[in-house]
Tab-separated table of C-alpha atoms and ligand atoms in Angstrom:
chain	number	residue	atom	x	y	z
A	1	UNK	CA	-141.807	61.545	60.967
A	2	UNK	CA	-141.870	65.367	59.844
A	3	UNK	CA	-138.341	65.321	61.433
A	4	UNK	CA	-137.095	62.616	59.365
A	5	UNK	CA	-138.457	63.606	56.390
A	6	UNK	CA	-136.628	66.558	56.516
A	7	UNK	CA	-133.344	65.200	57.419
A	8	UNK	CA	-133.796	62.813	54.118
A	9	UNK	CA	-134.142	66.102	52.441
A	10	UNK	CA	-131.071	67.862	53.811
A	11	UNK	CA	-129.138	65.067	53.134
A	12	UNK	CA	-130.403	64.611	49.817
A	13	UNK	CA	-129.181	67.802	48.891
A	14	UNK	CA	-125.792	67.952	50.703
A	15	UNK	CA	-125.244	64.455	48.582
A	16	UNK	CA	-126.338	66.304	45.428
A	17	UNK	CA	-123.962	68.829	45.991
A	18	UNK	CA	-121.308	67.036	46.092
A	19	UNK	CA	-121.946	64.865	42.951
A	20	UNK	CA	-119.465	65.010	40.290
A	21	UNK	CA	-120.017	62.198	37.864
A	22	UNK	CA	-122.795	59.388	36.522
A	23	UNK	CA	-121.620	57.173	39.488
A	24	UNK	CA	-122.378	59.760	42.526
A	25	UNK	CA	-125.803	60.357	40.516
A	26	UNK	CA	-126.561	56.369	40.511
A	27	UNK	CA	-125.568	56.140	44.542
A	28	UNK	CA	-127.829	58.837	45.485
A	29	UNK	CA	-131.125	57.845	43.324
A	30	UNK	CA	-130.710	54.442	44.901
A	31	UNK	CA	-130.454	55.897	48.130
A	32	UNK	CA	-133.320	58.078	48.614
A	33	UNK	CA	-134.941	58.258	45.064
A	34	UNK	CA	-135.722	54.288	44.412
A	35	UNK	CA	-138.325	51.945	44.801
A	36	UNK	CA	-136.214	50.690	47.692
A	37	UNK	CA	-134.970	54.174	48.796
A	38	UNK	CA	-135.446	56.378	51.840
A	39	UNK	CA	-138.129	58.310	51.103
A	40	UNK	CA	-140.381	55.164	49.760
A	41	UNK	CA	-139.947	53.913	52.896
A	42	UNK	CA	-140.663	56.542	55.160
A	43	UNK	CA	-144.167	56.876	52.557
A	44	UNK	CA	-144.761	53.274	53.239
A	45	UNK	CA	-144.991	53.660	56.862
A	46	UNK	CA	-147.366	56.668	56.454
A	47	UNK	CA	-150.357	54.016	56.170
A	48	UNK	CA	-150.015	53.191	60.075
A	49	UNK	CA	-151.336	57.511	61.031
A	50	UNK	CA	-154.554	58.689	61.782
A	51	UNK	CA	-156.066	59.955	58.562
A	52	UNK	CA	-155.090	63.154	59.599
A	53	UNK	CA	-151.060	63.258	59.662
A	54	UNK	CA	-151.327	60.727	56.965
A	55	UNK	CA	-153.148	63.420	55.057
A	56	UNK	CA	-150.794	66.008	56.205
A	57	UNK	CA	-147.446	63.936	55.822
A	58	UNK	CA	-148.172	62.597	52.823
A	59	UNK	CA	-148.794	66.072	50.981
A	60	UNK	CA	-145.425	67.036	52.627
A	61	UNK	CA	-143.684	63.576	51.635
A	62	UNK	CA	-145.222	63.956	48.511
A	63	UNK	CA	-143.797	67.784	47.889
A	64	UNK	CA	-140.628	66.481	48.957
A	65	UNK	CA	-140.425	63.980	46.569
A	66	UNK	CA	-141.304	66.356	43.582
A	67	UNK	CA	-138.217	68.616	44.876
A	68	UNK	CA	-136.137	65.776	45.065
A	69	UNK	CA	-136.489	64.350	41.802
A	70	UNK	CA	-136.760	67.691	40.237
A	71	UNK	CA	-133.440	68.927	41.977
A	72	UNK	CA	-131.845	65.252	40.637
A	73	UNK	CA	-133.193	65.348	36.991
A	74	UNK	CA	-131.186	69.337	36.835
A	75	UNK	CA	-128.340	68.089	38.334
A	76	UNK	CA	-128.264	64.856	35.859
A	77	UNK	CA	-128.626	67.320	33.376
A	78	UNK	CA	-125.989	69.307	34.396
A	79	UNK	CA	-123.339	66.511	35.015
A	80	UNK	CA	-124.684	65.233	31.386
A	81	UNK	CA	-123.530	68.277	29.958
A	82	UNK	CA	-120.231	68.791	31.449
A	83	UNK	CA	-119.354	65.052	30.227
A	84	UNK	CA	-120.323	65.872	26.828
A	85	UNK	CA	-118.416	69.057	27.016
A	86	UNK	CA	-115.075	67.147	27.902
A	87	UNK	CA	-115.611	65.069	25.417
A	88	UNK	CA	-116.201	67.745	22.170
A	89	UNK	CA	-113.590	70.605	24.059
A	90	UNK	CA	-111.810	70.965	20.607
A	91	UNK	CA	-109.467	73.890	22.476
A	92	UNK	CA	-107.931	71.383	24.841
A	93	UNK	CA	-104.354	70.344	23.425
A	94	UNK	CA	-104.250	67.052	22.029
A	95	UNK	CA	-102.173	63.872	23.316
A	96	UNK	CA	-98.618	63.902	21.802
A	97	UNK	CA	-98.532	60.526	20.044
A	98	UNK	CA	-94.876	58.838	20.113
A	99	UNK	CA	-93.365	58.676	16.945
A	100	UNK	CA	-90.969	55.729	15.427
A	101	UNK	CA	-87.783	56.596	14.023
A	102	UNK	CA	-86.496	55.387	10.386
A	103	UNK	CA	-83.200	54.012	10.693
A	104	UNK	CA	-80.534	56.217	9.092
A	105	UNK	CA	-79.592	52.830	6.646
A	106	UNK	CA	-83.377	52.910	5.854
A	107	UNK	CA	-83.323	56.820	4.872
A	108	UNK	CA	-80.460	56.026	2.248
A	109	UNK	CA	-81.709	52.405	0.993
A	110	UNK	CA	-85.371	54.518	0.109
A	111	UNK	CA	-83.708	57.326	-1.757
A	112	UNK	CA	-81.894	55.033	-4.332
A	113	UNK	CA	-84.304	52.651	-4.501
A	114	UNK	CA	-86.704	55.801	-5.468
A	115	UNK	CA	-83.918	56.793	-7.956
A	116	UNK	CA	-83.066	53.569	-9.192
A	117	UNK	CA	-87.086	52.357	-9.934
A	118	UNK	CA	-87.530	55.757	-12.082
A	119	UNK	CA	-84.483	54.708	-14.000
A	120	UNK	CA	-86.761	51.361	-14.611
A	121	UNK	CA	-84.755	48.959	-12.460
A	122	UNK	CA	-86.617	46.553	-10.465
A	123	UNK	CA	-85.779	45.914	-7.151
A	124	UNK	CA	-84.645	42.227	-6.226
A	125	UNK	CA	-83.974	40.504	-3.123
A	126	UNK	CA	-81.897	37.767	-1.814
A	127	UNK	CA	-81.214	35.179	1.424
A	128	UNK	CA	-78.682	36.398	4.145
A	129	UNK	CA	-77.762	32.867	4.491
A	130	UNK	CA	-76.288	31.880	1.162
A	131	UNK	CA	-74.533	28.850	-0.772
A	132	UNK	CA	-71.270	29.019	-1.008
A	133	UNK	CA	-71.477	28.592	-4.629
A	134	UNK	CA	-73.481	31.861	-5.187
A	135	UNK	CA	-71.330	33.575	-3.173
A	136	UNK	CA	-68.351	32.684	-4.246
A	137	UNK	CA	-68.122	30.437	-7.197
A	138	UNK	CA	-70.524	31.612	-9.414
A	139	UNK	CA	-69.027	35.095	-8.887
A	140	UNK	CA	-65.973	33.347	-10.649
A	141	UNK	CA	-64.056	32.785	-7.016
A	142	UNK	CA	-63.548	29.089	-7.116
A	143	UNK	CA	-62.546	27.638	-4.088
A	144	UNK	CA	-59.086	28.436	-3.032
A	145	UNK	CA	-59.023	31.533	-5.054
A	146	UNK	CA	-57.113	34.365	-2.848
A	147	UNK	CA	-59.756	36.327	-3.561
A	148	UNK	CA	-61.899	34.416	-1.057
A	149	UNK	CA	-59.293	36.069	1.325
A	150	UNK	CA	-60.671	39.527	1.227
A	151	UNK	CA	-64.331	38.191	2.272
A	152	UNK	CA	-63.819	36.024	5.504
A	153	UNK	CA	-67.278	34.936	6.270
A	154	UNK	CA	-69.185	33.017	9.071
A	155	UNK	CA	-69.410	29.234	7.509
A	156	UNK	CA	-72.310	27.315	8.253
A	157	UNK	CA	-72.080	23.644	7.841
A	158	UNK	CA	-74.740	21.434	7.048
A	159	UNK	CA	-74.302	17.596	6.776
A	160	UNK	CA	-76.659	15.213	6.795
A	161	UNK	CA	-76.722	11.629	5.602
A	162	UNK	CA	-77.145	12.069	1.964
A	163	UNK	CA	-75.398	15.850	1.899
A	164	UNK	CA	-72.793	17.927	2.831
A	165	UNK	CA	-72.481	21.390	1.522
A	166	UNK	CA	-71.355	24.591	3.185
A	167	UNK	CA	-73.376	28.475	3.682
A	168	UNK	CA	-71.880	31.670	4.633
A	169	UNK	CA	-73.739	34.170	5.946
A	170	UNK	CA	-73.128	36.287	2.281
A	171	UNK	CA	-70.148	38.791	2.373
A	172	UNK	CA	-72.088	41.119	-0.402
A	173	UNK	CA	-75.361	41.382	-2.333
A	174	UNK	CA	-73.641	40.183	-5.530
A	175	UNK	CA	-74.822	36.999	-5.433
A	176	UNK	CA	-78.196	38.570	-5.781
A	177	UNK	CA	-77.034	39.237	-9.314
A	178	UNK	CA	-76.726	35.571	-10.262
A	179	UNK	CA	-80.247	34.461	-8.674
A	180	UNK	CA	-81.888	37.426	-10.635
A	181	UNK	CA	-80.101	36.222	-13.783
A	182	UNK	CA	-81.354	32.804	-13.607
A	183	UNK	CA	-84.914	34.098	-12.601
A	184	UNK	CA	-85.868	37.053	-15.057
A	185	UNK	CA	-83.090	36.286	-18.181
A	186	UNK	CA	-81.887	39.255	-20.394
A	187	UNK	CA	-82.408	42.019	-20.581
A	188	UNK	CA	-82.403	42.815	-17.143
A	189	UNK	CA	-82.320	46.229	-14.982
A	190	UNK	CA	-82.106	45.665	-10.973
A	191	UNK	CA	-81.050	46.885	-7.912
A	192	UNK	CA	-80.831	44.652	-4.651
A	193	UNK	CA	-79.993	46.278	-1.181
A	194	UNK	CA	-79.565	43.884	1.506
A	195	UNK	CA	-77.349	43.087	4.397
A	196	UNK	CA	-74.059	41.293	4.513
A	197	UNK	CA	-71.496	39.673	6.974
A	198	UNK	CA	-68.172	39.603	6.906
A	199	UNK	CA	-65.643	38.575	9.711
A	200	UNK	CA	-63.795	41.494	10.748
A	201	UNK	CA	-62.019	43.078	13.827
A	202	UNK	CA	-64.129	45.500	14.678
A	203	UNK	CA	-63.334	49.173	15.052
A	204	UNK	CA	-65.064	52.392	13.753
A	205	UNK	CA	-64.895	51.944	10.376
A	206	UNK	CA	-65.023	48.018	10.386
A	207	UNK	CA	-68.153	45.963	11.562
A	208	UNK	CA	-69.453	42.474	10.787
A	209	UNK	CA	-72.937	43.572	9.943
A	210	UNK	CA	-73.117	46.160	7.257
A	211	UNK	CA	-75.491	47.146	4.326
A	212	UNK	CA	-74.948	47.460	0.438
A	213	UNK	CA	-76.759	48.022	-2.547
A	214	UNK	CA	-76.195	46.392	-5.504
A	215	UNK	CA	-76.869	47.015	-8.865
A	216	UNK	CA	-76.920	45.521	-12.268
A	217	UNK	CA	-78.176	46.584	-16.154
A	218	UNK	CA	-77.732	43.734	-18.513
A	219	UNK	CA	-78.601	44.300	-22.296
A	220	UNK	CA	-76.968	44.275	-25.818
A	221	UNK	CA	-74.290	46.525	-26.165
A	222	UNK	CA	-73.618	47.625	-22.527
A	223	UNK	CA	-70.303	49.187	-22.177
A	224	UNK	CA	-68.538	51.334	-19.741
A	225	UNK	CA	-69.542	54.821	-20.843
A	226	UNK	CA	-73.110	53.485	-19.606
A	227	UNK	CA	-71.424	52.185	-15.851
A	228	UNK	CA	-69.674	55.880	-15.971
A	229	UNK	CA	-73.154	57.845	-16.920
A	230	UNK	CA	-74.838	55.588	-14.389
A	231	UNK	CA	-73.285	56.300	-11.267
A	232	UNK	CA	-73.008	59.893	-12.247
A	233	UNK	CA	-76.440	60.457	-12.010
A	234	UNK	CA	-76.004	58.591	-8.627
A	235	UNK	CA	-73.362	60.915	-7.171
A	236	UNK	CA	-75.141	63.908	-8.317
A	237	UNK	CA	-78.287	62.675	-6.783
A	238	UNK	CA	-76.620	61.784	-3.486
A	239	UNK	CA	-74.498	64.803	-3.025
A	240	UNK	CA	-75.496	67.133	-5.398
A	241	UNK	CA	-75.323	68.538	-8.661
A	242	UNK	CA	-71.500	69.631	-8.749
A	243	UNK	CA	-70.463	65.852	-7.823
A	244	UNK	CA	-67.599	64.541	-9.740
A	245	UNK	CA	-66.815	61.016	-10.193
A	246	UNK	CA	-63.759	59.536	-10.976
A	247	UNK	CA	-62.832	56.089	-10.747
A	248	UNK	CA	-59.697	54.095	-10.534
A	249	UNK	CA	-58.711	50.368	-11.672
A	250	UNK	CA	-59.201	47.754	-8.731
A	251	UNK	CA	-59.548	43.869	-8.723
A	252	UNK	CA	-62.899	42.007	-8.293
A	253	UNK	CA	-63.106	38.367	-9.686
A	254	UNK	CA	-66.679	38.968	-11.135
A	255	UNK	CA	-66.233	42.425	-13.590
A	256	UNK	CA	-63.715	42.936	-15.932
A	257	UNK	CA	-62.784	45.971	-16.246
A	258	UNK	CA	-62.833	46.782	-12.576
A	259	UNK	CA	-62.975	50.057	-11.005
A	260	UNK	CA	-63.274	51.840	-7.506
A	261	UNK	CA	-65.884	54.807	-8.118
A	262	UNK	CA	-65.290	57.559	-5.918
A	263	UNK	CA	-66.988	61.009	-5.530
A	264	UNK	CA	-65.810	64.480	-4.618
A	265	UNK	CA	-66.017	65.295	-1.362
A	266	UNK	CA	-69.848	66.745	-0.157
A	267	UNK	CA	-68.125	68.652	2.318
A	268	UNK	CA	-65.181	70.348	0.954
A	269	UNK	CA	-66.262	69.871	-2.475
A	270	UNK	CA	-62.818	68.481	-3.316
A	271	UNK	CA	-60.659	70.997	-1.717
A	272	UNK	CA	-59.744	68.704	1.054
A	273	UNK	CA	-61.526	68.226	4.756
A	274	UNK	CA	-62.114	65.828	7.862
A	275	UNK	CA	-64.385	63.259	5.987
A	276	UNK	CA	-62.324	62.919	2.979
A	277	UNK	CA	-59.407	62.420	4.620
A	278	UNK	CA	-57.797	65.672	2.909
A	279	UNK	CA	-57.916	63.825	-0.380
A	280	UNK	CA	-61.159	65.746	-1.874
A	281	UNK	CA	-62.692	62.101	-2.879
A	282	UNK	CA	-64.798	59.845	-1.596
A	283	UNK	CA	-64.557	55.835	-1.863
A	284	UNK	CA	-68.202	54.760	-2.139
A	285	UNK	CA	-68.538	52.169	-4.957
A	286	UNK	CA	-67.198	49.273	-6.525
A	287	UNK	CA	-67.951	48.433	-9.928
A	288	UNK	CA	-67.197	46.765	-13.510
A	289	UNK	CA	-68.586	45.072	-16.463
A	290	UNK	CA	-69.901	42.318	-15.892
A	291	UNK	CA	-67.165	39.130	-16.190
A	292	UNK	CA	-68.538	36.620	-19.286
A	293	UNK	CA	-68.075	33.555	-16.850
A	294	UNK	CA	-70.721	35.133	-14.245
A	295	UNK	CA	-73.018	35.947	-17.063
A	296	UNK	CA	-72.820	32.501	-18.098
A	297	UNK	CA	-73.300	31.119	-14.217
A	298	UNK	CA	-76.430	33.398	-14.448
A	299	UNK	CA	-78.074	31.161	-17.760
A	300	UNK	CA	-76.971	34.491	-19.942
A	301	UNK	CA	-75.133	34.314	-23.013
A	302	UNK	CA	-72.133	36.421	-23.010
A	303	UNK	CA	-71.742	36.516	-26.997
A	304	UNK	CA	-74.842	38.499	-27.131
A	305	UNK	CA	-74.889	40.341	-24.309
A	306	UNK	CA	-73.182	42.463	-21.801
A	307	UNK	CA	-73.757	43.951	-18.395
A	308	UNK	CA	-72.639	46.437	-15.980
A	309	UNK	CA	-72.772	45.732	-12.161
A	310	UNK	CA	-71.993	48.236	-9.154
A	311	UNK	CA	-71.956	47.832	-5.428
A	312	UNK	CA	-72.458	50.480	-2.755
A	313	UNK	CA	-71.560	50.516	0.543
A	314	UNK	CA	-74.713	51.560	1.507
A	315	UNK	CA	-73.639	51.987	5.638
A	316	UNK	CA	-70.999	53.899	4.473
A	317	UNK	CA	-73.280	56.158	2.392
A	318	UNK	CA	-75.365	56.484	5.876
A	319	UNK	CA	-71.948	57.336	7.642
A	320	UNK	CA	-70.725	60.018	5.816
A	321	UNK	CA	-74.682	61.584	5.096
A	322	UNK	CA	-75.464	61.375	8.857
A	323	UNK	CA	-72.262	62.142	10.035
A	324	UNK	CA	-72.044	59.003	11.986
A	325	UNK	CA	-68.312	58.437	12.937
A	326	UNK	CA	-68.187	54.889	14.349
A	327	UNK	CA	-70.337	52.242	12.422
A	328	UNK	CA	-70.203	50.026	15.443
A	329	UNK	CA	-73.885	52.303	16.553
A	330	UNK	CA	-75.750	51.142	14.059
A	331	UNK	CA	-75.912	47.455	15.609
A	332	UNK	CA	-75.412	48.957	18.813
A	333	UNK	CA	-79.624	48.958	20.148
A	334	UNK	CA	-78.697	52.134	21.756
A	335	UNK	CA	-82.238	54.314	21.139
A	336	UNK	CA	-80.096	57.346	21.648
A	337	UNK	CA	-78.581	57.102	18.883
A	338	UNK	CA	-81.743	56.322	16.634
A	339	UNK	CA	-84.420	59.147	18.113
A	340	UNK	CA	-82.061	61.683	16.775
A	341	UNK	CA	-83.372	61.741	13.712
B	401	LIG	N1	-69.220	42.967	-4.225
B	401	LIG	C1	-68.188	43.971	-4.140
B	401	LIG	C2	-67.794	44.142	-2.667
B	401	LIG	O1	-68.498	43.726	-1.800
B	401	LIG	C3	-68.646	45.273	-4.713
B	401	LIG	C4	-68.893	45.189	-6.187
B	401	LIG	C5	-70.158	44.942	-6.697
B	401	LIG	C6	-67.844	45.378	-7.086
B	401	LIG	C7	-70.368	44.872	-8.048
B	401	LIG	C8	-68.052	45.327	-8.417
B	401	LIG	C9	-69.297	45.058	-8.908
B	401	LIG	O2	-66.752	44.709	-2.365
């Protein structure tokens, strides 16, 4: 019985050795520490001896034990320690956490909607899937105008038994400008960014999913030195302080005047580069007064009042900031192309 005793004790302590974590530490208490253990056992069977060897054994069983669960209780301690160490080590390096990426079209859409709200303009929002009347007809294009021409659209038909009337996925965020009339009334100061569809064949300047931003400043008295002012401040904002505009007559149904509003190269600064196409300008934005047949569409009167509206092509902003030469990657899903950033 001496024998085994110490063999429990060797092995105790190999096992203790060894022990690395909370789990070991349960194993070996169970083992030959418990109720149930090896060492309660071997004590059980001491009541079977002579008085003698029990007396004997069971000083040295009982001296055992003491060592054992003194030896444990250090090591627990220890183990304890090192766990609490891990846990409070502020000089190991933290995890890298994986960052999103804003979309380059996001970037853009933030910066003039952070201009355009400090200007006081509110920002207004619109369906993708539009009537064909907002789209077209209240932007004075009545159906068959030539005009619908420019803006080929995906039709959706809808027919039921009572109705019939068409949507297009919308081909620009100027419809926006007639729900905001009807909703908020003159005065009125808002931009609306938003997507649009058009049907195209594609290449790398022409895709059927593209962004714009829209904007519109209705009030007494609005003429086009305010439109010129306006998108002044925008170019110099985008590009810069020594951005010129200029901006050149050009046909859309809904302003009248019309005008293509085009900036001085950021690169070249006029002179004449790559991205401008040598021609020191760049063709950003369409714009106008606001025609007095799409005020009235929008419930405003166009005796008393008078409006400016602009559109930018707000992918094409993202393009030419980014340097992004085919706008076919920004539908494309290709991560690649967005983790750059
Ligand atoms: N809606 C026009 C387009 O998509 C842009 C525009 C907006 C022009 C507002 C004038 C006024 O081409």
């Amino acid at each position: 019985m001496k024998n085994k005793l110490q063999t429990i004790r060797e092995e105790f302590f190999e096992k203790l050795k060894q022990a690395q974590n909370a789990e070991h530490l349960r194993e070996i208490e169970l083992k030959y520490l418990s109720r149930k253990g090896e060492l309660s056992s071997v004590m059980h069977n001491l009541k079977d001896l002579s008085l003698d060897l029990k007396k004997e054994l069971g000083e040295l069983a009982n001296n055992i034990k003491k060592e054992l669960e003194h030896s444990f209780e250090e090591t627990k301690k220890i183990i304890g320690l090192q766990a609490d160490n891990k846990f409070i080590d502020i000089t190991i390096p933290g995890e890298k956490v994986k960052r999103g990426h804003l979309n380059p079209i996001t970037i853009i859409q933030r910066e003039m909607e952070d201009l355009f709200t400090s200007l006081g303009f509110i920002i207004a929002d619109g369906p993708e899937l539009e009537s064909d009347y907002f789209n077209f007809t209240a932007l004075n294009i009545p159906p068959l105008h030539p005009a619908r021409d420019m803006q080929d659209t995906f039709y959706v038909d809808i027919k039921n038994q009572e109705d019939s009337f068409d949507l297009v996925m919308r081909t620009h965020t100027s419809p926006v400008q007639i729900r905001t009339m009807k909703k908020f009334g003159a005065p009125l100061k808002a931009v609306i960014p938003g997507r649009c569809f058009r049907n195209e064949a594609t290449d790398a300047r022409h895709e059927h999913t593209f962004y714009q931003f829209e904007g519109i400043m209705i009030a007494e008295n609005i003429n086009f030195a305010n439109l010129k002012s306006l998108l002044e401040i925008v170019g110099k904002k985008l590009f810069g302080p020594q951005t010129k505009l200029r901006m050149r007559p050009k046909f859309y149904p809904f302003v009248e005047p019309g005008n293509n509003g085009e900036y001085t190269c950021f690169l070249c600064e006029g002179q004449g580069c790559r991205v401008c196409k040598n021609t020191g300008w760049l063709e950003i934005v369409g714009a106008g007064l606001i025609h007095p047949n799409v005020l009235r569409a929008g419930g405003i009167d166009p005796e008393k009042y008078s409006g400016l509206a602009f559109g930018f092509g707000l992918t094409r902003l993202a393009m030419l900031k980014y340097g992004i030469n085919d706008v076919r990657l920004f539908n494309s899903g290709d991560l690649k192309f967005l983790e750059q950033l």
